[in-house]
């Protein structure tokens, strides 16, 4: 099972380049860092964030304040964290972030 992501800046309609992210496994109140990456010019990571995740709970934490600051755009968010569950199936998981200075959304992609 692989995990990928991408970030789209919906305020500009363009991929969000240069956003740092960290993948954590979550067990109760304990978070363990598993991987980190930064989005490329296409708003994606160069490699999958993970290729063999066990069933359980995970978080993707995106550091977005520097992205907006570099563009001179005020934002409500410093960091956006998405918590999700991996089920015991072999399907690919894609967790995108649709980002704007004052809002965001996500979904399970394919």
Tab-separated table of N, CA and C in Angstrom:
chain	number	residue	atom	x	y	z
A	1	UNK	N	0.840	-1.171	0.000
A	1	UNK	CA	0.000	0.000	0.000
A	1	UNK	C	0.888	1.238	0.000
A	2	UNK	N	0.674	2.114	-0.952
A	2	UNK	CA	1.446	3.350	-1.027
A	2	UNK	C	0.587	4.531	-0.616
A	3	UNK	N	1.273	5.594	-0.186
A	3	UNK	CA	0.611	6.838	0.195
A	3	UNK	C	1.251	7.975	-0.582
A	4	UNK	N	0.423	8.743	-1.281
A	4	UNK	CA	0.882	9.929	-1.996
A	4	UNK	C	0.005	11.107	-1.621
A	5	UNK	N	0.461	12.305	-2.007
A	5	UNK	CA	-0.298	13.524	-1.754
A	5	UNK	C	0.042	14.547	-2.822
A	6	UNK	N	-0.749	15.572	-2.893
A	6	UNK	CA	-0.407	16.759	-3.661
A	6	UNK	C	-1.105	17.942	-3.015
A	7	UNK	N	-0.598	19.153	-3.311
A	7	UNK	CA	-1.179	20.372	-2.745
A	7	UNK	C	-1.503	21.308	-3.907
A	8	UNK	N	-2.749	21.756	-3.941
A	8	UNK	CA	-3.206	22.697	-4.949
A	8	UNK	C	-3.650	23.974	-4.247
A	9	UNK	N	-3.138	25.104	-4.695
A	9	UNK	CA	-3.554	26.407	-4.175
A	9	UNK	C	-4.807	26.817	-4.947
A	10	UNK	N	-5.959	26.663	-4.332
A	10	UNK	CA	-7.214	26.948	-5.027
A	10	UNK	C	-7.443	28.447	-5.215
A	11	UNK	N	-6.693	29.278	-4.506
A	11	UNK	CA	-6.840	30.725	-4.710
A	11	UNK	C	-6.178	31.182	-5.999
A	12	UNK	N	-5.242	30.391	-6.516
A	12	UNK	CA	-4.572	30.722	-7.768
A	12	UNK	C	-4.850	29.689	-8.857
A	13	UNK	N	-5.367	28.529	-8.463
A	13	UNK	CA	-5.599	27.449	-9.415
A	13	UNK	C	-4.322	26.762	-9.859
A	14	UNK	N	-3.266	26.895	-9.074
A	14	UNK	CA	-1.960	26.349	-9.442
A	14	UNK	C	-1.443	25.405	-8.365
A	15	UNK	N	-0.545	24.487	-8.750
A	15	UNK	CA	0.094	23.640	-7.748
A	15	UNK	C	0.864	24.498	-6.741
A	16	UNK	N	0.915	24.027	-5.503
A	16	UNK	CA	1.616	24.750	-4.433
A	16	UNK	C	3.001	24.140	-4.257
A	17	UNK	N	4.002	24.829	-4.762
A	17	UNK	CA	5.384	24.358	-4.692
A	17	UNK	C	6.053	24.816	-3.402
A	18	UNK	N	6.885	23.955	-2.831
A	18	UNK	CA	7.708	24.329	-1.684
A	18	UNK	C	7.049	24.157	-0.330
A	19	UNK	N	5.985	23.383	-0.252
A	19	UNK	CA	5.336	23.152	1.041
A	19	UNK	C	5.933	21.906	1.687
A	20	UNK	N	6.491	22.092	2.872
A	20	UNK	CA	7.069	20.982	3.634
A	20	UNK	C	5.961	20.219	4.346
A	21	UNK	N	6.148	18.911	4.434
A	21	UNK	CA	5.161	18.077	5.114
A	21	UNK	C	5.866	16.957	5.855
A	22	UNK	N	5.166	16.448	6.870
A	22	UNK	CA	5.674	15.321	7.650
A	22	UNK	C	4.544	14.315	7.807
A	23	UNK	N	4.853	13.040	7.638
A	23	UNK	CA	3.919	11.948	7.868
A	23	UNK	C	4.221	11.336	9.225
A	24	UNK	N	3.179	11.185	10.044
A	24	UNK	CA	3.293	10.578	11.372
A	24	UNK	C	2.382	9.369	11.460
A	25	UNK	N	2.795	8.359	12.211
A	25	UNK	CA	1.857	7.334	12.669
A	25	UNK	C	1.329	7.822	14.017
A	26	UNK	N	0.090	7.464	14.317
A	26	UNK	CA	-0.551	7.937	15.544
A	26	UNK	C	-1.068	6.739	16.322
A	27	UNK	N	-0.641	6.641	17.580
A	27	UNK	CA	-1.109	5.585	18.473
A	27	UNK	C	-1.530	6.252	19.770
A	28	UNK	N	-2.820	6.504	19.903
A	28	UNK	CA	-3.295	7.256	21.065
A	28	UNK	C	-2.763	8.671	21.013
A	29	UNK	N	-2.046	9.080	22.062
A	29	UNK	CA	-1.473	10.426	22.113
A	29	UNK	C	-0.045	10.479	21.580
A	30	UNK	N	0.470	9.355	21.092
A	30	UNK	CA	1.852	9.288	20.631
A	30	UNK	C	1.905	9.396	19.109
A	31	UNK	N	2.672	10.382	18.639
A	31	UNK	CA	2.917	10.545	17.198
A	31	UNK	C	4.370	10.189	16.916
A	32	UNK	N	4.585	9.369	15.897
A	32	UNK	CA	5.926	8.969	15.502
A	32	UNK	C	6.171	9.411	14.064
A	33	UNK	N	7.215	10.202	13.854
A	33	UNK	CA	7.525	10.677	12.516
A	33	UNK	C	8.013	9.529	11.638
A	34	UNK	N	7.422	9.413	10.444
A	34	UNK	CA	7.784	8.347	9.517
A	34	UNK	C	8.508	8.851	8.277
A	35	UNK	N	8.128	10.029	7.797
A	35	UNK	CA	8.709	10.540	6.553
A	35	UNK	C	8.463	12.032	6.453
A	36	UNK	N	9.266	12.665	5.640
A	36	UNK	CA	9.085	14.078	5.355
A	36	UNK	C	9.391	14.344	3.895
A	37	UNK	N	8.797	15.393	3.347
A	37	UNK	CA	9.023	15.746	1.947
A	37	UNK	C	8.615	17.196	1.738
A	38	UNK	N	8.930	17.710	0.556
A	38	UNK	CA	8.536	19.056	0.147
A	38	UNK	C	7.946	18.962	-1.247
A	39	UNK	N	6.864	19.704	-1.478
A	39	UNK	CA	6.220	19.636	-2.786
A	39	UNK	C	7.096	20.243	-3.877
A	40	UNK	N	7.034	19.643	-5.053
A	40	UNK	CA	7.790	20.110	-6.204
A	40	UNK	C	6.946	21.106	-7.022
A	41	UNK	N	7.398	21.454	-8.208
A	41	UNK	CA	6.710	22.447	-9.038
A	41	UNK	C	5.310	22.004	-9.440
A	42	UNK	N	5.050	20.698	-9.390
A	42	UNK	CA	3.727	20.171	-9.708
A	42	UNK	C	2.858	20.023	-8.453
A	43	UNK	N	3.352	20.491	-7.291
A	43	UNK	CA	2.603	20.379	-6.045
A	43	UNK	C	2.608	18.982	-5.453
A	44	UNK	N	3.458	18.119	-5.969
A	44	UNK	CA	3.531	16.727	-5.520
A	44	UNK	C	4.891	16.444	-4.900
A	45	UNK	N	5.011	15.295	-4.274
A	45	UNK	CA	6.319	14.861	-3.794
A	45	UNK	C	6.975	14.029	-4.890
A	46	UNK	N	8.287	14.015	-4.908
A	46	UNK	CA	9.003	13.286	-5.952
A	46	UNK	C	8.832	11.773	-5.836
A	47	UNK	N	8.613	11.301	-4.640
A	47	UNK	CA	8.420	9.877	-4.365
A	47	UNK	C	7.184	9.722	-3.475
A	48	UNK	N	6.587	8.522	-3.416
A	48	UNK	CA	5.516	8.297	-2.442
A	48	UNK	C	6.027	8.584	-1.020
A	49	UNK	N	5.149	9.036	-0.153
A	49	UNK	CA	5.534	9.288	1.238
A	49	UNK	C	5.797	7.987	1.985
A	50	UNK	N	5.093	6.945	1.590
A	50	UNK	CA	5.278	5.631	2.217
A	50	UNK	C	4.854	4.568	1.215
A	51	UNK	N	5.458	3.394	1.351
A	51	UNK	CA	5.116	2.314	0.436
A	51	UNK	C	4.610	1.066	1.142
A	52	UNK	N	4.631	1.041	2.460
A	52	UNK	CA	4.178	-0.153	3.178
A	52	UNK	C	3.619	0.242	4.549
A	53	UNK	N	2.508	0.958	4.556
A	53	UNK	CA	1.919	1.369	5.830
A	53	UNK	C	0.998	0.281	6.381
A	54	UNK	N	1.119	0.018	7.656
A	54	UNK	CA	0.241	-0.931	8.333
A	54	UNK	C	-1.105	-0.267	8.593
A	55	UNK	N	-2.158	-1.051	8.755
A	55	UNK	CA	-3.439	-0.460	9.142
A	55	UNK	C	-3.286	0.336	10.428
A	56	UNK	N	-3.972	1.450	10.516
A	56	UNK	CA	-3.908	2.285	11.706
A	56	UNK	C	-4.176	3.732	11.372
A	57	UNK	N	-3.823	4.604	12.300
A	57	UNK	CA	-4.079	6.033	12.163
A	57	UNK	C	-2.787	6.782	11.839
A	58	UNK	N	-2.938	7.782	10.985
A	58	UNK	CA	-1.799	8.556	10.511
A	58	UNK	C	-2.179	10.028	10.425
A	59	UNK	N	-1.158	10.876	10.398
A	59	UNK	CA	-1.351	12.299	10.177
A	59	UNK	C	-0.365	12.790	9.128
A	60	UNK	N	-0.855	13.663	8.281
A	60	UNK	CA	-0.009	14.424	7.373
A	60	UNK	C	-0.081	15.866	7.844
A	61	UNK	N	1.059	16.432	8.157
A	61	UNK	CA	1.132	17.804	8.653
A	61	UNK	C	1.859	18.663	7.616
A	62	UNK	N	1.147	19.655	7.084
A	62	UNK	CA	1.667	20.538	6.044
A	62	UNK	C	2.008	21.899	6.663
A	63	UNK	N	3.217	22.377	6.499
A	63	UNK	CA	3.627	23.694	6.983
A	63	UNK	C	3.371	24.693	5.855
A	64	UNK	N	2.303	25.483	5.985
A	64	UNK	CA	1.849	26.326	4.875
A	64	UNK	C	2.180	27.805	5.034
A	65	UNK	N	2.470	28.279	6.237
A	65	UNK	CA	2.723	29.710	6.445
A	65	UNK	C	3.872	30.229	5.581
A	66	UNK	N	5.001	29.525	5.480
A	66	UNK	CA	6.089	30.038	4.630
A	66	UNK	C	5.697	30.154	3.149
A	67	UNK	N	4.862	29.242	2.682
A	67	UNK	CA	4.399	29.295	1.295
A	67	UNK	C	3.662	30.608	1.035
A	68	UNK	N	2.719	30.947	1.911
A	68	UNK	CA	1.962	32.185	1.729
A	68	UNK	C	2.829	33.414	1.971
A	69	UNK	N	3.699	33.370	2.979
A	69	UNK	CA	4.574	34.506	3.274
A	69	UNK	C	5.463	34.837	2.081
A	70	UNK	N	5.968	33.821	1.390
A	70	UNK	CA	6.830	34.039	0.228
A	70	UNK	C	6.085	34.731	-0.910
A	71	UNK	N	4.761	34.656	-0.881
A	71	UNK	CA	3.944	35.282	-1.909
A	71	UNK	C	3.303	36.583	-1.438
A	72	UNK	N	3.627	36.980	-0.191
A	72	UNK	CA	3.067	38.203	0.366
A	72	UNK	C	1.580	38.109	0.641
A	73	UNK	N	1.108	36.900	0.964
A	73	UNK	CA	-0.313	36.655	1.187
A	73	UNK	C	-0.542	36.329	2.661
A	74	UNK	N	-1.452	37.057	3.291
A	74	UNK	CA	-1.822	36.750	4.676
A	74	UNK	C	-2.608	35.445	4.691
A	75	UNK	N	-2.429	34.667	5.747
A	75	UNK	CA	-3.146	33.403	5.873
A	75	UNK	C	-3.578	33.188	7.312
A	76	UNK	N	-4.609	32.412	7.472
A	76	UNK	CA	-5.123	32.043	8.782
A	76	UNK	C	-4.348	30.870	9.375
A	77	UNK	N	-3.679	30.103	8.529
A	77	UNK	CA	-3.051	28.848	8.940
A	77	UNK	C	-1.529	28.922	8.932
A	78	UNK	N	-0.930	28.340	9.947
A	78	UNK	CA	0.514	28.103	9.962
A	78	UNK	C	0.800	26.682	9.486
A	79	UNK	N	0.003	25.770	10.008
A	79	UNK	CA	0.184	24.349	9.734
A	79	UNK	C	-1.195	23.713	9.614
A	80	UNK	N	-1.331	22.793	8.673
A	80	UNK	CA	-2.591	22.063	8.498
A	80	UNK	C	-2.291	20.585	8.685
A	81	UNK	N	-3.018	19.955	9.602
A	81	UNK	CA	-2.819	18.545	9.897
A	81	UNK	C	-4.074	17.768	9.532
A	82	UNK	N	-3.874	16.718	8.761
A	82	UNK	CA	-4.971	15.854	8.342
A	82	UNK	C	-4.757	14.495	8.987
A	83	UNK	N	-5.723	14.054	9.787
A	83	UNK	CA	-5.647	12.727	10.413
A	83	UNK	C	-6.553	11.789	9.622
A	84	UNK	N	-6.041	10.597	9.317
A	84	UNK	CA	-6.813	9.642	8.527
A	84	UNK	C	-6.466	8.228	8.970
A	85	UNK	N	-7.272	7.296	8.495
A	85	UNK	CA	-7.109	5.887	8.873
A	85	UNK	C	-6.754	5.066	7.632
A	86	UNK	N	-5.812	4.161	7.788
A	86	UNK	CA	-5.476	3.180	6.758
A	86	UNK	C	-6.169	1.875	7.147
A	87	UNK	N	-6.976	1.357	6.246
A	87	UNK	CA	-7.671	0.094	6.480
A	87	UNK	C	-6.806	-1.070	6.007
A	88	UNK	N	-7.121	-2.267	6.445
A	88	UNK	CA	-6.320	-3.430	6.031
A	88	UNK	C	-6.687	-3.889	4.617
A	89	UNK	N	-6.361	-3.062	3.630
A	89	UNK	CA	-6.560	-3.452	2.238
A	89	UNK	C	-5.358	-2.976	1.425
A	90	UNK	N	-5.141	-3.533	0.269
A	90	UNK	CA	-3.930	-3.218	-0.484
A	90	UNK	C	-4.040	-1.996	-1.396
A	91	UNK	N	-5.145	-1.263	-1.313
A	91	UNK	CA	-5.333	-0.137	-2.228
A	91	UNK	C	-4.369	1.001	-1.949
A	92	UNK	N	-4.133	1.762	-2.983
A	92	UNK	CA	-3.327	2.981	-2.896
A	92	UNK	C	-4.125	4.060	-2.166
A	93	UNK	N	-3.458	4.831	-1.333
A	93	UNK	CA	-4.082	5.964	-0.649
A	93	UNK	C	-3.457	7.256	-1.174
A	94	UNK	N	-4.316	8.194	-1.533
A	94	UNK	CA	-3.879	9.515	-1.984
A	94	UNK	C	-4.647	10.532	-1.152
A	95	UNK	N	-3.923	11.392	-0.427
A	95	UNK	CA	-4.544	12.367	0.473
A	95	UNK	C	-4.114	13.769	0.031
A	96	UNK	N	-4.885	14.407	-0.850
A	96	UNK	CA	-4.530	15.737	-1.329
A	96	UNK	C	-4.995	16.833	-0.379
A	97	UNK	N	-4.344	17.975	-0.511
A	97	UNK	CA	-4.728	19.175	0.234
A	97	UNK	C	-5.057	20.262	-0.780
A	98	UNK	N	-6.286	20.767	-0.713
A	98	UNK	CA	-6.711	21.904	-1.518
A	98	UNK	C	-6.679	23.106	-0.596
A	99	UNK	N	-5.828	24.054	-0.920
A	99	UNK	CA	-5.424	25.091	0.017
A	99	UNK	C	-5.782	26.484	-0.490
A	100	UNK	N	-6.206	27.335	0.431
A	100	UNK	CA	-6.401	28.762	0.179
A	100	UNK	C	-5.986	29.490	1.457
A	101	UNK	N	-5.784	30.801	1.406
A	101	UNK	CA	-5.325	31.505	2.605
A	101	UNK	C	-6.273	31.395	3.804
A	102	UNK	N	-7.565	31.229	3.560
A	102	UNK	CA	-8.546	31.249	4.643
A	102	UNK	C	-9.360	29.961	4.766
A	103	UNK	N	-9.009	28.950	3.960
A	103	UNK	CA	-9.754	27.693	4.025
A	103	UNK	C	-8.912	26.571	3.415
A	104	UNK	N	-9.358	25.337	3.659
A	104	UNK	CA	-8.739	24.185	3.015
A	104	UNK	C	-9.746	23.043	2.990
A	105	UNK	N	-9.501	22.074	2.127
A	105	UNK	CA	-10.282	20.861	2.111
A	105	UNK	C	-9.385	19.711	1.674
A	106	UNK	N	-9.882	18.512	1.884
A	106	UNK	CA	-9.143	17.320	1.538
A	106	UNK	C	-10.147	16.223	1.212
A	107	UNK	N	-9.663	15.143	0.664
A	107	UNK	CA	-10.502	13.993	0.337
A	107	UNK	C	-9.597	12.793	0.123
A	108	UNK	N	-10.182	11.623	0.048
A	108	UNK	CA	-9.392	10.442	-0.307
A	108	UNK	C	-9.429	10.298	-1.813
A	109	UNK	N	-8.294	10.502	-2.417
A	109	UNK	CA	-8.191	10.391	-3.865
A	109	UNK	C	-7.802	9.002	-4.288
A	110	UNK	N	-7.493	8.872	-5.563
A	110	UNK	CA	-7.119	7.556	-6.088
A	110	UNK	C	-5.725	7.611	-6.692
